[in-house]
Amino acid sequence: MSEVGHNYEKAYLREKAARDELERLLEDKTRALFNANQALEEKIELLQNQQAVLMQTEKMATLGTLSAGVAHEINNPLAYVTSNLESIGYLKPTLVSLLQLAQKLMSQSVPEQEVIETITQLDNGLSLEFILEDLDELLDDTHEGLKRISAIVTNLLSFARPKNNLMAMSDVTESLDGAIKLLTNQLKNSKVECIKEELPLTYCNLSAINQVFVNLLLNAKYACDLMTEQYPHLVVKLSADPEYIYIEIKDNGEGMSDETIDRIFEPFYTTKPVGKGTGMGMAIVYSIVKEHRGDIYIESTLRKGSLIRCRLPIVKEPNPNFE
Amino acid sequence: MKGVIFRGLESLVIEKCGMAAWEALLEKNAPDDRVYISAQSYPDEELFGLAQDVAVALQLPMTDVLRAFGEYLFGYLLQRHPTIVDEFDGFVSLIMGIDSVIHVEVAKLYQEPNLPKIRCEVIEEGFILMHYYSSRKLCLCAEGLIYGAAAHYNMNVTLDHVECMHKGADECAIEVRFIKVAA
């Protein structure tokens, strides 16, 4: 081999060794990057699981807050349903006698005179006219009471059940209606004004949005309760443009300081007395809004009130990034 | 095909036939100024063209060239990635771990989407049945890699390619019989 050829071969071998070394470095870095990425993915999964647990814990804590009101809400219809059933029980002997008489009449085993006498006797005991008037009302009220209890229990279950990934084409208005019903007792001493525009359906998790409404309304109510000198006034507004759904909750409560606004979405941050709040409510609201690729804005003035505005993009088809 | 395989072929050709032979092969089968980088992907046709011309130059059947290349490739990869092979305690565990260990490592380093699918079952002591599927149909290269692994672990190995994708089978079935070489 000529000297030139020999030099070229040496140069090639040096270049090859350099290529080997660079590739080894690249492979080491790639492997390290892969492993770090895998560890991060595991941590993200762990965090997501923990977040789901936290959300459920917060729900349970909210349920604790709601329980007294819910019990009261159930107790009212339960009281008149019970009373109505007692009244129906009081009517029962007369009704049974009338039915038995009707049976005998159909089988023609009773003389007409006896029928008239028995009916007159029954009418003297309990006025048949009274029964006719009262029975419909008793049954209608009982039915209405049971429907109210059923609605309260349905709303409660819908709030309490973990349904973290139930995304579907839905009307956000349903979440608001559910929350308002659930909070009937909490909000009974407040003026709650709902301004609801017709909303387009959007791909969202109704149960989670329901939690957003419950948490925001409870916070608004709490802020109002701190202002004893005026009647609580909450305004809930739902509106939409072609791209977004807007949720606004305005109160005339105590308002927030700049520090509170800055820290409101921090987990475990709370202005409530020890034992009164978990400090997770707004962190969870934030996480739900972000899961829906939305934004949340706060305007607040101390001793004037607050306005919380959520903006959710209208999604017309399932987005794989949501789940 | 990933550059690391081309680099194995480059190393083999230069070692056995010299730099001029490799340059001539590149000139004929690859674009100008081609330099193979392990992590990069290159057209399969380039590898097949290079291997075909190696067969012509050495006056050997393509099957023999692929087998020889596979055997050489095992040593080449072992030298580059000794830690992967260190995970195995012998020939059997390496063959059984091709899909679950080696290909996982390859996927980490090279993000290769077209790795062959390999299933192995131990039929009895000294006998493994390997099922091989790849759209590239490089089963002969796989045979060579088995020979290379056997040599590394001091095994006498006999391969019987009982079913082959080149003969219309959906996947290849290779009977691998082996026995430890007496010291």
mmCIF file of N, CA and C in Angstrom, chain A residues 5 8-10 12-13 15-21 23-24 26-32 34-35 38, chain B residues 4 7 10-11 14 19 22-23 35-39 76 80-81 83-84 104-105 107-111:
data_model
loop_
_atom_site.group_PDB
_atom_site.id
_atom_site.type_symbol
_atom_site.label_atom_id
_atom_site.label_comp_id
_atom_site.label_asym_id
_atom_site.label_seq_id
_atom_site.Cartn_x
_atom_site.Cartn_y
_atom_site.Cartn_z
ATOM 1 N N GLY A 5 -2.084 5.978 0.615
ATOM 2 C CA GLY A 5 -3.170 5.041 0.960
ATOM 3 C C GLY A 5 -3.129 4.684 2.424
ATOM 4 N N TYR A 8 -4.488 7.482 4.437
ATOM 5 C CA TYR A 8 -5.954 7.559 4.332
ATOM 6 C C TYR A 8 -6.603 6.513 5.230
ATOM 7 N N GLU A 9 -6.000 5.318 5.265
ATOM 8 C CA GLU A 9 -6.575 4.255 6.098
ATOM 9 C C GLU A 9 -6.486 4.625 7.579
ATOM 10 N N LYS A 10 -5.344 5.210 7.945
ATOM 11 C CA LYS A 10 -5.196 5.651 9.351
ATOM 12 C C LYS A 10 -6.243 6.711 9.689
ATOM 13 N N TYR A 12 -9.096 7.102 8.224
ATOM 14 C CA TYR A 12 -10.419 6.470 8.291
ATOM 15 C C TYR A 12 -10.616 5.807 9.658
ATOM 16 N N LEU A 13 -9.591 5.090 10.087
ATOM 17 C CA LEU A 13 -9.723 4.371 11.360
ATOM 18 C C LEU A 13 -9.911 5.340 12.526
ATOM 19 N N GLU A 15 -11.285 8.303 12.232
ATOM 20 C CA GLU A 15 -12.664 8.829 12.084
ATOM 21 C C GLU A 15 -13.672 7.799 12.587
ATOM 22 N N LYS A 16 -13.399 6.520 12.293
ATOM 23 C CA LYS A 16 -14.324 5.452 12.709
ATOM 24 C C LYS A 16 -14.349 5.353 14.238
ATOM 25 N N ALA A 17 -13.156 5.476 14.834
ATOM 26 C CA ALA A 17 -13.092 5.411 16.309
ATOM 27 C C ALA A 17 -13.865 6.587 16.907
ATOM 28 N N ALA A 18 -13.726 7.760 16.254
ATOM 29 C CA ALA A 18 -14.448 8.940 16.757
ATOM 30 C C ALA A 18 -15.953 8.736 16.621
ATOM 31 N N ARG A 19 -16.365 8.150 15.485
ATOM 32 C CA ARG A 19 -17.788 7.889 15.257
ATOM 33 C C ARG A 19 -18.312 6.907 16.326
ATOM 34 N N ASP A 20 -17.485 5.869 16.588
ATOM 35 C CA ASP A 20 -17.885 4.879 17.611
ATOM 36 C C ASP A 20 -18.070 5.558 18.963
ATOM 37 N N GLU A 21 -17.109 6.421 19.293
ATOM 38 C CA GLU A 21 -17.134 7.080 20.594
ATOM 39 C C GLU A 21 -18.366 7.997 20.704
ATOM 40 N N GLU A 23 -21.118 7.774 19.018
ATOM 41 C CA GLU A 23 -22.336 6.971 19.065
ATOM 42 C C GLU A 23 -22.535 6.370 20.452
ATOM 43 N N ARG A 24 -21.413 5.980 21.067
ATOM 44 C CA ARG A 24 -21.514 5.414 22.419
ATOM 45 C C ARG A 24 -22.069 6.471 23.376
ATOM 46 N N LEU A 26 -23.867 9.058 22.540
ATOM 47 C CA LEU A 26 -25.264 9.305 22.180
ATOM 48 C C LEU A 26 -26.160 8.213 22.766
ATOM 49 N N GLU A 27 -25.692 6.967 22.658
ATOM 50 C CA GLU A 27 -26.500 5.848 23.169
ATOM 51 C C GLU A 27 -26.637 5.912 24.688
ATOM 52 N N ASP A 28 -25.532 6.279 25.353
ATOM 53 C CA ASP A 28 -25.600 6.409 26.823
ATOM 54 C C ASP A 28 -26.619 7.478 27.206
ATOM 55 N N LYS A 29 -26.544 8.605 26.488
ATOM 56 C CA LYS A 29 -27.470 9.710 26.803
ATOM 57 C C LYS A 29 -28.908 9.305 26.464
ATOM 58 N N THR A 30 -29.056 8.618 25.336
ATOM 59 C CA THR A 30 -30.408 8.199 24.936
ATOM 60 C C THR A 30 -31.000 7.259 25.981
ATOM 61 N N ARG A 31 -30.152 6.317 26.453
ATOM 62 C CA ARG A 31 -30.638 5.358 27.449
ATOM 63 C C ARG A 31 -31.015 6.096 28.738
ATOM 64 N N ALA A 32 -30.140 7.044 29.129
ATOM 65 C CA ALA A 32 -30.424 7.802 30.365
ATOM 66 C C ALA A 32 -31.710 8.612 30.203
ATOM 67 N N PHE A 34 -34.194 7.956 28.175
ATOM 68 C CA PHE A 34 -35.328 7.024 28.149
ATOM 69 C C PHE A 34 -35.726 6.640 29.574
ATOM 70 N N ASN A 35 -34.690 6.306 30.368
ATOM 71 C CA ASN A 35 -34.978 5.886 31.746
ATOM 72 C C ASN A 35 -35.594 7.026 32.560
ATOM 73 N N GLN A 38 -39.102 7.481 31.499
ATOM 74 C CA GLN A 38 -39.946 6.424 32.054
ATOM 75 C C GLN A 38 -40.273 6.717 33.525
ATOM 76 N N VAL B 4 -26.931 1.012 12.717
ATOM 77 C CA VAL B 4 -26.031 0.112 13.453
ATOM 78 C C VAL B 4 -25.815 -1.189 12.674
ATOM 79 N N ARG B 7 -23.458 -0.402 9.939
ATOM 80 C CA ARG B 7 -22.096 -0.248 10.478
ATOM 81 C C ARG B 7 -21.463 -1.612 10.743
ATOM 82 N N GLU B 10 -20.346 -2.754 7.381
ATOM 83 C CA GLU B 10 -19.155 -1.969 7.006
ATOM 84 C C GLU B 10 -17.912 -2.555 7.672
ATOM 85 N N SER B 11 -18.064 -2.849 8.965
ATOM 86 C CA SER B 11 -16.938 -3.377 9.727
ATOM 87 C C SER B 11 -16.502 -4.747 9.170
ATOM 88 N N ILE B 14 -14.814 -4.297 5.608
ATOM 89 C CA ILE B 14 -13.464 -3.712 5.685
ATOM 90 C C ILE B 14 -12.480 -4.710 6.291
ATOM 91 N N MET B 19 -10.780 -1.614 2.648
ATOM 92 C CA MET B 19 -11.542 -0.364 2.503
ATOM 93 C C MET B 19 -11.994 -0.107 1.079
ATOM 94 N N TRP B 22 -15.209 -1.848 0.322
ATOM 95 C CA TRP B 22 -16.366 -1.162 0.947
ATOM 96 C C TRP B 22 -16.729 0.108 0.177
ATOM 97 N N GLU B 23 -15.692 0.859 -0.217
ATOM 98 C CA GLU B 23 -15.949 2.087 -0.971
ATOM 99 C C GLU B 23 -16.665 1.769 -2.290
ATOM 100 N N VAL B 35 -22.513 8.277 4.974
ATOM 101 C CA VAL B 35 -21.803 7.818 6.180
ATOM 102 C C VAL B 35 -22.872 7.249 7.104
ATOM 103 N N TYR B 36 -22.733 6.004 7.491
ATOM 104 C CA TYR B 36 -23.772 5.396 8.321
ATOM 105 C C TYR B 36 -23.591 5.767 9.796
ATOM 106 N N ILE B 37 -24.681 6.176 10.401
ATOM 107 C CA ILE B 37 -24.712 6.520 11.825
ATOM 108 C C ILE B 37 -25.685 5.540 12.489
ATOM 109 N N SER B 38 -25.267 4.946 13.593
ATOM 110 C CA SER B 38 -26.055 3.847 14.188
ATOM 111 C C SER B 38 -27.514 4.190 14.432
ATOM 112 N N ALA B 39 -27.760 5.386 14.989
ATOM 113 C CA ALA B 39 -29.134 5.703 15.420
ATOM 114 C C ALA B 39 -30.031 6.147 14.272
ATOM 115 N N TYR B 76 -20.130 -7.998 16.819
ATOM 116 C CA TYR B 76 -20.046 -6.535 16.679
ATOM 117 C C TYR B 76 -20.951 -5.847 17.712
ATOM 118 N N ARG B 80 -20.223 -3.538 21.259
ATOM 119 C CA ARG B 80 -20.805 -2.208 21.473
ATOM 120 C C ARG B 80 -21.721 -2.150 22.696
ATOM 121 N N HIS B 81 -22.393 -3.245 22.970
ATOM 122 C CA HIS B 81 -23.378 -3.231 24.062
ATOM 123 C C HIS B 81 -23.166 -4.396 25.024
ATOM 124 N N THR B 83 -23.193 -4.597 28.135
ATOM 125 C CA THR B 83 -24.061 -4.657 29.330
ATOM 126 C C THR B 83 -25.384 -5.375 29.050
ATOM 127 N N ILE B 84 -25.853 -5.278 27.798
ATOM 128 C CA ILE B 84 -27.117 -5.962 27.476
ATOM 129 C C ILE B 84 -26.913 -7.474 27.570
ATOM 130 N N VAL B 104 -36.283 -4.724 23.690
ATOM 131 C CA VAL B 104 -36.686 -3.584 24.533
ATOM 132 C C VAL B 104 -35.541 -2.568 24.586
ATOM 133 N N GLU B 105 -34.313 -3.095 24.752
ATOM 134 C CA GLU B 105 -33.149 -2.203 24.785
ATOM 135 C C GLU B 105 -32.944 -1.513 23.438
ATOM 136 N N ALA B 107 -35.230 -0.833 21.285
ATOM 137 C CA ALA B 107 -36.279 0.183 21.130
ATOM 138 C C ALA B 107 -35.920 1.453 21.897
ATOM 139 N N LYS B 108 -35.287 1.267 23.068
ATOM 140 C CA LYS B 108 -34.865 2.436 23.859
ATOM 141 C C LYS B 108 -33.875 3.281 23.078
ATOM 142 N N LEU B 109 -32.884 2.601 22.483
ATOM 143 C CA LEU B 109 -31.781 3.336 21.870
ATOM 144 C C LEU B 109 -32.107 3.849 20.479
ATOM 145 N N TYR B 110 -32.842 3.069 19.719
ATOM 146 C CA TYR B 110 -32.970 3.398 18.294
ATOM 147 C C TYR B 110 -34.395 3.691 17.841
ATOM 148 N N GLN B 111 -35.360 3.569 18.714
ATOM 149 C CA GLN B 111 -36.764 3.804 18.314
ATOM 150 C C GLN B 111 -37.085 3.111 16.988
#
